[in-house]
Phi, psi and omega in degrees: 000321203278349163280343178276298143008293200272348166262018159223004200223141135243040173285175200249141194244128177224115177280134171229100187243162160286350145318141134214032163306146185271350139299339150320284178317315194264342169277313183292339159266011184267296183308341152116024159327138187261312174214200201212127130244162211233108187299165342288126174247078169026141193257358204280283166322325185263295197282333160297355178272319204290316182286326183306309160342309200278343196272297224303295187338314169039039189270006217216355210232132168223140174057010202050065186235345195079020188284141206244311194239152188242125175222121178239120160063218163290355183244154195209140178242122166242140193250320182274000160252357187062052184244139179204138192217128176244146178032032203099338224267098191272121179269122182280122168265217176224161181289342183275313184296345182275275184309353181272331194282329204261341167285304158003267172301312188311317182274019194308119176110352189252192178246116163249127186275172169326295163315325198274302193302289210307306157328243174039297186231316204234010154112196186272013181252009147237032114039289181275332197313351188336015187234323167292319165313326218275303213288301168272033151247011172252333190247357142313318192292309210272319158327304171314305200283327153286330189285359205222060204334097138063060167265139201233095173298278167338039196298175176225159187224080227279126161099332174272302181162210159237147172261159145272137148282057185327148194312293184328311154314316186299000000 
């Protein structure tokens, strides 16, 4: 359930079982579990995750302003429906190109390096992955340019990292 979840969502998940094998643990957050907790647990302890979940969760917040949607040009953005629209048009993502597009905009105009990106969306133990970064920025990119007849949001910087550009910039 919780992979099917996650290709269409980033609402936030805290798994609560009586597992507490570190193989459990390790599927649920490979499946995309937001934290793990293990009965008999606190009740103290449960409501401090679910807010911390909720703050890392941010979903709804660009540049910190509280901004929910986004419009550059033809793209349109709803950041609280997980929507993403060019020109009337629904561009379907995946849920790792939907956080990666939403660090994007959140940094726009700015260079987010590799390292930066990669923390980020799939956390700081991929680090090195840069082939996992490059493979869902070639293909956010390549979404993004049809749906937006071949607007190139995404800049690069070889060796440093990427910017969004806006439409307005460009």
């Amino acid at each position: 359930f919780l992979a099917e979840l996650r290709e269409i969502s980033e609402v936030p998940v805290i798994i609560l079982t009586s597992s507490d094998s570190l193989d459990d643990k390790l599927r649920g957050f490979e499946l995309g579990a937001d934290d793990y907790l293990t009965k008999p647990f606190n009740s103290q302890i449960l409501v401090a995750r679910i807010h911390a979940v909720l703050r890392r969760a941010d979903l709804a917040v660009v540049n910190g302003m509280g901004v929910s949607k986004f419009q550059s040009g033809p793209l349109n953005v709803d950041f609280g429906s997980h929507k993403v629209e060019a020109g009337g048009n629904l561009i379907r993502l995946t849920a790792t190109e939907f956080a990666l597009l939403k660090e994007f905009i959140r940094y726009q105009g700015r260079i987010l390096t590799h390292g930066q990106l990669l923390t980020a969306v799939w956390g700081p133990e991929y680090q090195g992955e840069r082939e996992l970064l490059r493979t869902n920025i070639y293909r956010l990119r390549k979404k993004l340019e049809i749906g937006t007849g071949g607007i190139d949001f995404i800049q690069s910087q070889v060796g440093v990292g990427y910017w969004f550009e806006p439409v307005d910039s460009l």
